[in-house]
Coordinates of N, CA and C in Angstrom, one line a residue:
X1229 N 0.8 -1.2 0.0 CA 0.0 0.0 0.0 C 0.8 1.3 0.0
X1230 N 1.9 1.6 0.1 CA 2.8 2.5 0.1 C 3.1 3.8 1.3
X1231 N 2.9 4.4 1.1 CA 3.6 5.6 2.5 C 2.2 5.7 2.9
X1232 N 2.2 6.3 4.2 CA 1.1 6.4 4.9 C 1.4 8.0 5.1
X1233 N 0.0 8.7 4.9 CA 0.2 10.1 5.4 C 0.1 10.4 6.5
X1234 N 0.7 11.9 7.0 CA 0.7 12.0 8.1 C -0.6 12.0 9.3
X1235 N -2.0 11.9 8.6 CA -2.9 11.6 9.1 C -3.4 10.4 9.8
X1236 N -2.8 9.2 8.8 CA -3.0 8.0 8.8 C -2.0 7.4 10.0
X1237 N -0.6 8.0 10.1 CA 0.1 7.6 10.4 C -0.3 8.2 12.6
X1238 N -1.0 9.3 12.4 CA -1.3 10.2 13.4 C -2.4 8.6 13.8
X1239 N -3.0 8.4 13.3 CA -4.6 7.9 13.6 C -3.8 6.5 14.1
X1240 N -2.8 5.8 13.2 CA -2.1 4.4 14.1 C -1.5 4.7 15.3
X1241 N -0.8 5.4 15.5 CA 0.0 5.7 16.9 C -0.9 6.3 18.2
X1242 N -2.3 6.8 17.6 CA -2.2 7.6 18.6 C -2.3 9.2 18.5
X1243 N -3.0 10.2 19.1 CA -2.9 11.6 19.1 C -1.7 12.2 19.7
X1244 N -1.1 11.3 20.2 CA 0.3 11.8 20.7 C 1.4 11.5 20.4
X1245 N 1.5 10.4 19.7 CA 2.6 10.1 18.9 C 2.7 10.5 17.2
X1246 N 3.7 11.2 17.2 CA 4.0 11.8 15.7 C 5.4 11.0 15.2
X1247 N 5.5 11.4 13.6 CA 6.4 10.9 13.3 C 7.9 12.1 13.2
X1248 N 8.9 11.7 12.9 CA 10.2 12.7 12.6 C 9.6 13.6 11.5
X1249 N 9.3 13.1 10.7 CA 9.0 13.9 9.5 C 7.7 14.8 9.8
X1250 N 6.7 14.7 10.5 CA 6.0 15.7 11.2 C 6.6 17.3 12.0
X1251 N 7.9 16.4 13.1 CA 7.8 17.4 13.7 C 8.7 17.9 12.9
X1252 N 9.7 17.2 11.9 CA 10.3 18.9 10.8 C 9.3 19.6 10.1
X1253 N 8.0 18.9 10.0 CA 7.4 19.8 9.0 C 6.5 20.7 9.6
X1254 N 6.3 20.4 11.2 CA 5.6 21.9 12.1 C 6.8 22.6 11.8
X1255 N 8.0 22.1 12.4 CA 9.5 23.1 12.7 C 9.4 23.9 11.6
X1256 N 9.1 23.3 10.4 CA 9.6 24.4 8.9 C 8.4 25.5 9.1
X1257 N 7.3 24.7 9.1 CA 6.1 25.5 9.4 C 6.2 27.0 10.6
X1258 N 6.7 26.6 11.4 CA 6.5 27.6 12.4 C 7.7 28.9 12.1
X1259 N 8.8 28.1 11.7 CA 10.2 29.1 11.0 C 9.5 30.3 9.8
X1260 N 8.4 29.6 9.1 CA 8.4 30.4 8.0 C 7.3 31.1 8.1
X1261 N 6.3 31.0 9.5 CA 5.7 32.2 10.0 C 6.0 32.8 11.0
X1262 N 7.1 32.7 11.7 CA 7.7 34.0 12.2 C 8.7 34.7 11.7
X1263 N 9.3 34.2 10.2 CA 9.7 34.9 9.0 C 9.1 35.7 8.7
X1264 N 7.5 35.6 8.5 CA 6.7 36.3 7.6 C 5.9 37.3 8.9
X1265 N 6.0 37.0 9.9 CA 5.4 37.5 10.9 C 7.1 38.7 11.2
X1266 N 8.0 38.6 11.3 CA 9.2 39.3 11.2 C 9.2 40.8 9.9
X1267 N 9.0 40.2 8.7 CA 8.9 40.8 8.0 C 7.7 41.9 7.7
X1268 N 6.6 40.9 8.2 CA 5.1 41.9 8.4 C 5.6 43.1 9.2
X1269 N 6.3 42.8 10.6 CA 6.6 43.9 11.5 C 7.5 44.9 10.8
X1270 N 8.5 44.5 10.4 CA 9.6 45.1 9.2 C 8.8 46.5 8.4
X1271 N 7.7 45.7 7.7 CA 7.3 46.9 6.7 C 6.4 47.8 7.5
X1272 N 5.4 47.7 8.8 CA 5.3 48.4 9.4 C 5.6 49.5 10.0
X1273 N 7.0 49.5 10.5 CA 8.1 50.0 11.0 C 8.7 50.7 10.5
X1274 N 8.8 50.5 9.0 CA 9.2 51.2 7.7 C 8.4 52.3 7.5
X1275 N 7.3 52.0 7.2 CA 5.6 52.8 6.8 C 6.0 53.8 8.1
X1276 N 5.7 53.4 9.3 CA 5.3 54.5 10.2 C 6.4 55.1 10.1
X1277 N 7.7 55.0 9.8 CA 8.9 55.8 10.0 C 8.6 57.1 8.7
X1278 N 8.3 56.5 7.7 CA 8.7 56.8 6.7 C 7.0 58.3 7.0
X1279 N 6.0 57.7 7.1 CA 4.4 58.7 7.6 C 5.2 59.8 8.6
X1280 N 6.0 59.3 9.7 CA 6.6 60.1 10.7 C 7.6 61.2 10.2
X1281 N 8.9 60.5 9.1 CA 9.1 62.1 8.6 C 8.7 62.7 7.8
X1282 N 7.4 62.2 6.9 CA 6.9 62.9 5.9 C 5.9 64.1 6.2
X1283 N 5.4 63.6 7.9 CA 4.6 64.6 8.5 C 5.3 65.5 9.0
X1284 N 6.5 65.3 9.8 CA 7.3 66.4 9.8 C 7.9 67.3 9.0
X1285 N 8.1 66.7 7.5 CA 8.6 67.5 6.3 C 7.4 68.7 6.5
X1286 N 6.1 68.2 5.9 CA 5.2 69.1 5.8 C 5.1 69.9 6.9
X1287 N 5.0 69.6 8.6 CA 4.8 70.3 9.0 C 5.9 71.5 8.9
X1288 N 6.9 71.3 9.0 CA 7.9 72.7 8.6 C 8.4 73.2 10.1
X1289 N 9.0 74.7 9.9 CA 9.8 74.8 11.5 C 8.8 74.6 12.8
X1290 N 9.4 73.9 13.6 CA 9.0 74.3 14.9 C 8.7 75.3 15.9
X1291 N 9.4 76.5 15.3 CA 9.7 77.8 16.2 C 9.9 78.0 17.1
X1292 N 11.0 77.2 17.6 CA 11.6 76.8 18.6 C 12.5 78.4 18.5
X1293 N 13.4 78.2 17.2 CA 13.8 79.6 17.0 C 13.6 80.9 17.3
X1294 N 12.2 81.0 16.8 CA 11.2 82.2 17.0 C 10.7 82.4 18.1
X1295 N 10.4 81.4 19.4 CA 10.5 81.4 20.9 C 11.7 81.9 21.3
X1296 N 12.8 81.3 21.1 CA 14.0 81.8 22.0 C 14.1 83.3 21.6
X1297 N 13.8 83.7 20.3 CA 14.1 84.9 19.8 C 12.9 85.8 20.9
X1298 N 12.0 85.5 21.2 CA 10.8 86.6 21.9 C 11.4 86.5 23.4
X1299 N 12.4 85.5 24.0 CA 12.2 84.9 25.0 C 13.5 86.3 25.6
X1300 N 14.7 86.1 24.3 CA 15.5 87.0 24.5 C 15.3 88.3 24.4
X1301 N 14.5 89.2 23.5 CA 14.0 90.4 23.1 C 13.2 90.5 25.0
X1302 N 12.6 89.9 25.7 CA 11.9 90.2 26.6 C 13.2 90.5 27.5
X1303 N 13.9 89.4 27.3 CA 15.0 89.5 28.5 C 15.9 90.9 28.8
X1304 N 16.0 91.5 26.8 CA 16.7 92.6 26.9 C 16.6 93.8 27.0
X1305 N 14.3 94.0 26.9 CA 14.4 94.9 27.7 C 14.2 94.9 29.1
X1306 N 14.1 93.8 29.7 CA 14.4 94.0 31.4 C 15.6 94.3 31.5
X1307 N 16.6 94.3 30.7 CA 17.9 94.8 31.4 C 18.0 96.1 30.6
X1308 N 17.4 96.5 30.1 CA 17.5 97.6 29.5 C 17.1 98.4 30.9
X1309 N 15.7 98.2 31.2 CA 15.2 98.8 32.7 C 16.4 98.7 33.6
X1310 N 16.4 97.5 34.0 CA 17.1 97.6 35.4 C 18.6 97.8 35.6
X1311 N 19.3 97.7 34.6 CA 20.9 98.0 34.4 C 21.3 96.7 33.7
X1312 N 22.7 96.9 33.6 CA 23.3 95.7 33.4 C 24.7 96.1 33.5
X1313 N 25.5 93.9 34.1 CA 27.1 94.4 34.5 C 27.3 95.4 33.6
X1314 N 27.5 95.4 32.3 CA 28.7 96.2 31.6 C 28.4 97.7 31.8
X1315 N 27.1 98.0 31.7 CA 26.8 99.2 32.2 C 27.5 99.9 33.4
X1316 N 27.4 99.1 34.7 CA 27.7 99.2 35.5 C 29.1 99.7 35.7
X1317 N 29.9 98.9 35.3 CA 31.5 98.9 35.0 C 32.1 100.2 34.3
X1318 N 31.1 100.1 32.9 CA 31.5 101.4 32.7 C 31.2 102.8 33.1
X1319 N 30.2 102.9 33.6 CA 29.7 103.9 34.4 C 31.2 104.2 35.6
X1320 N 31.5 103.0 36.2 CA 32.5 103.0 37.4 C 33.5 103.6 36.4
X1321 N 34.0 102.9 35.2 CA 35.7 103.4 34.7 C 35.1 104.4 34.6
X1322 N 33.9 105.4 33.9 CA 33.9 106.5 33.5 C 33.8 107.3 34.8
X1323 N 33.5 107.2 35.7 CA 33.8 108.2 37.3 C 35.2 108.4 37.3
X1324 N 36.1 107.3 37.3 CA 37.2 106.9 37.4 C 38.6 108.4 36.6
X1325 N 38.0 108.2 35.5 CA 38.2 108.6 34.4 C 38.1 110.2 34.7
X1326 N 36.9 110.9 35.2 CA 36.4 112.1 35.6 C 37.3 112.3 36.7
X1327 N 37.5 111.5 37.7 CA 38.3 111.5 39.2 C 39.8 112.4 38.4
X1328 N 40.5 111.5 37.6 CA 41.5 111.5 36.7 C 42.4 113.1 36.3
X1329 N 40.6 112.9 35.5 CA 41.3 114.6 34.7 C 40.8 115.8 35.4
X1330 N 39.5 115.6 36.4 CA 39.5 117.0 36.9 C 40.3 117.0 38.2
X1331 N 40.9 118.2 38.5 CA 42.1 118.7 39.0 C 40.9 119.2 41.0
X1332 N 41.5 119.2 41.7 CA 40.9 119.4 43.4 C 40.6 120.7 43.2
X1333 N 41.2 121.4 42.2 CA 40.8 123.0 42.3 C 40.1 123.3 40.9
X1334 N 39.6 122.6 40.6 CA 38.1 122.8 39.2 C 37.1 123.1 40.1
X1335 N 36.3 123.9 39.8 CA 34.9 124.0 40.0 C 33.7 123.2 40.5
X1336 N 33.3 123.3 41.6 CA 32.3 122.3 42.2 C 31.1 121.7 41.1
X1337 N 30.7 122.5 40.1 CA 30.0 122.1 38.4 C 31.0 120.9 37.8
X1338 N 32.3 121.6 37.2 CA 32.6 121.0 36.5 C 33.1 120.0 37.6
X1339 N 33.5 119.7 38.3 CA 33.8 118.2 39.6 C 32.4 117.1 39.2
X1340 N 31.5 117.7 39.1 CA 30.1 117.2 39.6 C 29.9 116.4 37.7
X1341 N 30.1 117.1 36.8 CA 29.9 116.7 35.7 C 30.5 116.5 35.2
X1342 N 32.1 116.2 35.4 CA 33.0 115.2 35.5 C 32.9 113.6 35.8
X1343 N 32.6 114.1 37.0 CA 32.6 112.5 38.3 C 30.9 111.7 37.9
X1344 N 30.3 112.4 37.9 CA 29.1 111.9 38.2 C 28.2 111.8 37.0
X1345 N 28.3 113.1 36.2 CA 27.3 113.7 35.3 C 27.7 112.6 33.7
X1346 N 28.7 112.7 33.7 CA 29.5 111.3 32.9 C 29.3 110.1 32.7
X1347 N 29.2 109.4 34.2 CA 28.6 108.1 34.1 C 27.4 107.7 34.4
X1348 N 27.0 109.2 34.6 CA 25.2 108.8 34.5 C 24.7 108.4 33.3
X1349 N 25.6 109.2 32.6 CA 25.2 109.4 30.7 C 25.7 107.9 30.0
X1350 N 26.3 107.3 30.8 CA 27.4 106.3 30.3 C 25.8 105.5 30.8
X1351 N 25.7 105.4 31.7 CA 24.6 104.3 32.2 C 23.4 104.3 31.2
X1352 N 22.9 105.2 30.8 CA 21.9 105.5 30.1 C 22.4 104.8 28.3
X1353 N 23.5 105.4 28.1 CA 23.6 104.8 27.0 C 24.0 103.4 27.0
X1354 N 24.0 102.3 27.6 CA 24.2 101.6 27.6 C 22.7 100.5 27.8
X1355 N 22.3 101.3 28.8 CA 20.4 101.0 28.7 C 19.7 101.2 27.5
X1356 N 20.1 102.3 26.6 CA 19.6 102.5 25.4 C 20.1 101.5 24.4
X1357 N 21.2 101.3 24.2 CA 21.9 100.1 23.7 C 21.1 98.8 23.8
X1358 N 20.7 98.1 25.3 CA 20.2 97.5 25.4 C 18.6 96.8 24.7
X1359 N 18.1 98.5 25.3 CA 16.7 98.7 24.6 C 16.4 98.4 23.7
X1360 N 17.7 98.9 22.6 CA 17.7 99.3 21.2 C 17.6 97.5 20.1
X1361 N 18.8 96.8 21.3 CA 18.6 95.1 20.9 C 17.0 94.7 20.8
X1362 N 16.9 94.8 22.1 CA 15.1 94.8 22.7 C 14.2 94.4 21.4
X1363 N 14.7 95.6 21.2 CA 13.4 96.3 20.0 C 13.3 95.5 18.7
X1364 N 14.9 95.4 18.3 CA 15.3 94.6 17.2 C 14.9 93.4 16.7
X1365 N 15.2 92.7 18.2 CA 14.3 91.0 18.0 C 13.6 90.9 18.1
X1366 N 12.5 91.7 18.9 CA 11.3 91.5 19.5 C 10.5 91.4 17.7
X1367 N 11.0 92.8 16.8 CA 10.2 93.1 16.0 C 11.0 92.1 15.1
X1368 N 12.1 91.9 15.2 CA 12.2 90.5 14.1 C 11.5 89.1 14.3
X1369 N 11.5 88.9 15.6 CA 10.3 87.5 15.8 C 9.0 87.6 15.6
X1370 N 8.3 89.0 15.5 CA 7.0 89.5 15.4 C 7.1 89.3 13.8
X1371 N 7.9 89.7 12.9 CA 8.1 90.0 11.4 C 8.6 88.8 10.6
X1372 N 9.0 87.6 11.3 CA 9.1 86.5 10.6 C 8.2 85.4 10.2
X1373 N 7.2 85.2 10.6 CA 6.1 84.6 10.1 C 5.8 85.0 8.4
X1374 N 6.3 86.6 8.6 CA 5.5 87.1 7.2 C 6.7 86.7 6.3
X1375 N 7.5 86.0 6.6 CA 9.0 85.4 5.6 C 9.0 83.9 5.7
X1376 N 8.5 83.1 6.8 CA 8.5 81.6 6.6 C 7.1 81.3 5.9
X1377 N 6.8 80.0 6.2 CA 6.0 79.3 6.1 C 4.6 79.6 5.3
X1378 N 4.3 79.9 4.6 CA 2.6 80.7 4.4 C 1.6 79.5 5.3
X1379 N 0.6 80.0 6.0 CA -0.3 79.4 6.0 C 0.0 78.5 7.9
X1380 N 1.3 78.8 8.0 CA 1.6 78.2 9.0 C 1.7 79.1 10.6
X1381 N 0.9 79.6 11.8 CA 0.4 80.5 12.5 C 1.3 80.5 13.1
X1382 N 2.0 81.7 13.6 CA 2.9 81.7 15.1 C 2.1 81.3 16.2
X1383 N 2.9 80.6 17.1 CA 2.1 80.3 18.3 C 2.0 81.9 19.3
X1384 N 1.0 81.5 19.8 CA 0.3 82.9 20.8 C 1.3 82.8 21.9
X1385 N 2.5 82.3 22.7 CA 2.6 82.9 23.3 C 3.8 83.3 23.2
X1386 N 4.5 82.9 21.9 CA 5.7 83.4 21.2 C 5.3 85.1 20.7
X1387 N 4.1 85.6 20.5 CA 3.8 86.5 20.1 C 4.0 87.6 21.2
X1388 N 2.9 86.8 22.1 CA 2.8 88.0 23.5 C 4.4 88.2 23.9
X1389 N 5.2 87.4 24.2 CA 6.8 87.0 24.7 C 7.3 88.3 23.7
X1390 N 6.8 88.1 22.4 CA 8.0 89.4 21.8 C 7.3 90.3 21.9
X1391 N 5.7 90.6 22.2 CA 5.4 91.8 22.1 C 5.6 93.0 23.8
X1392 N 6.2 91.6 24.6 CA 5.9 92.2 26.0 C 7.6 92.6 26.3
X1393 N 8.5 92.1 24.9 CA 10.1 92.9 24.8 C 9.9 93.9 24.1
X1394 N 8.8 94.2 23.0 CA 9.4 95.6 22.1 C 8.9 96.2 23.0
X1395 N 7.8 96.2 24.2 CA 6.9 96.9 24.9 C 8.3 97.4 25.6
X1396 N 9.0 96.3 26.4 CA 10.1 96.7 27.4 C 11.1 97.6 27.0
X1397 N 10.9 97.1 25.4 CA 12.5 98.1 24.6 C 12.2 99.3 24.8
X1398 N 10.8 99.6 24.0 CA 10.4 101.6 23.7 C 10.2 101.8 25.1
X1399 N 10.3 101.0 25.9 CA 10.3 102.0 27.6 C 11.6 102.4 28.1
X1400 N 12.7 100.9 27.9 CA 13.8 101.4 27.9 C 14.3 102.3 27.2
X1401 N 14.2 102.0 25.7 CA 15.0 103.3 24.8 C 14.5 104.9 25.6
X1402 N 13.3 105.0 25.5 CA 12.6 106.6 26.2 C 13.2 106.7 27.5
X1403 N 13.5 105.8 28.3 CA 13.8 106.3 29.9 C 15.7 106.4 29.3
X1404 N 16.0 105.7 28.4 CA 17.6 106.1 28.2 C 17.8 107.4 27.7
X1405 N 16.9 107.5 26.7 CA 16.9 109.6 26.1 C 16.7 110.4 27.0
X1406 N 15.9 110.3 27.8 CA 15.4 111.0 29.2 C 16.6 110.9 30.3
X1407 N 17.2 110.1 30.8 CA 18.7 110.1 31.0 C 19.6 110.4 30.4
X1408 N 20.0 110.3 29.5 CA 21.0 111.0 28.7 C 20.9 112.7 28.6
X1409 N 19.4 112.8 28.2 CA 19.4 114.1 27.7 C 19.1 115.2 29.2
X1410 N 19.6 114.7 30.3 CA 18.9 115.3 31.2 C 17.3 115.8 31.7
X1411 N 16.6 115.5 31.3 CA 15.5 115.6 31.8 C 14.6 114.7 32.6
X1412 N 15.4 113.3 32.5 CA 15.1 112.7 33.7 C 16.3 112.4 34.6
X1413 N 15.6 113.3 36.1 CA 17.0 113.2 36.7 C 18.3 113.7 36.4
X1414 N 18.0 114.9 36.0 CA 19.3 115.7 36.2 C 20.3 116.3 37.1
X1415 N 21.5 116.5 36.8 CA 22.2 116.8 38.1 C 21.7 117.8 39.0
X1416 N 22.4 117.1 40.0 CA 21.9 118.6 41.2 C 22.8 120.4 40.9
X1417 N 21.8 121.0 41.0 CA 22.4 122.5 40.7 C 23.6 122.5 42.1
X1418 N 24.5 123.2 41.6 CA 26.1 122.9 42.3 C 25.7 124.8 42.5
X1419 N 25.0 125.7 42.6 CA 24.9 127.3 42.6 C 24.4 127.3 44.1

């Protein structure tokens, strides 16, 4: 009668006894669906990668950039307000400086607007300087949307961030002209 199939051969032995040639042929069996089960996952993996940078292409910048830029513009008019080292320093060499050239027998004016009057002005301009940054970035992070992306919105609090540094800048720049130019806080009359 010739070979017996694996059915036949299942049904003589028994539900529990198999032959050699069975269990290579589960073995091959199982190999060649976690191949195919391998490779299923493979193109998966591929697909989402591939969906993952294609949505990033389109989406476009993050404005990660255009945040730090509002983050900085805010920062520089608070120091425009409140001072800053280098200000500070030079304000000092410039006393320094006035100490220097006016002589113990110059005039209580010119002593006063030598020593003092000098590095007030020095302070202010360096506040204005500050301000002047302020302003710069604030209005270039506000003005880049209209150069990137069409159609793509600045986020709201990137907006308020630079709008709450140009606000800081034009307060500092005006309190630096007003310092400078003597009208805020001018020297004391030496008469």
């Amino acid at each position: 009668m010739g070979t017996k199939t694996a059915d036949e051969t299942g049904a003589e032995t028994g539900a529990e006894a198999t032959t050699d040639e069975q269990k290579v042929s589960v073995a091959k069996t199982d190999e060649v669906t976690e191949a195919e089960d391998t490779a299923a996952d493979d193109e998966v993996t591929a697909d989402d990668e591939g969906e993952l940078s294609e949505a990033a292409r389109e989406e476009g910048p993050t404005g990660v950039g255009q945040g730090a830029g509002a983050v900085v513009s805010a920062a520089l008019g608070l120091v425009s307000l409140t001072g800053s080292w280098i200000g500070t320093v030079a304000a000092a060499r410039e006393t320094l400086v006035g100490q220097l050239q006016t002589s113990s027998t110059a005039s209580v004016a010119k002593q006063v607007k030598e020593v003092y009057g000098d590095a007030w002005q020095t302070t202010a301009l360096w506040g204005g300087l500050f301000a002047l940054l302020a302003l710069v970035v604030g209005v270039g992070v506000l003005a880049r949307p209209a150069f990137g992306a069409p159609g793509k919105p600045q986020a709201v609090w990137i907006k308020s961030v630079a709008w709450g540094g140009v606000a800081l800048g034009v307060v500092g720049l005006l309190l630096a002209v007003l310092k400078y130019t003597g009208i805020l806080l001018d020297l004391p009359s030496t008469s």
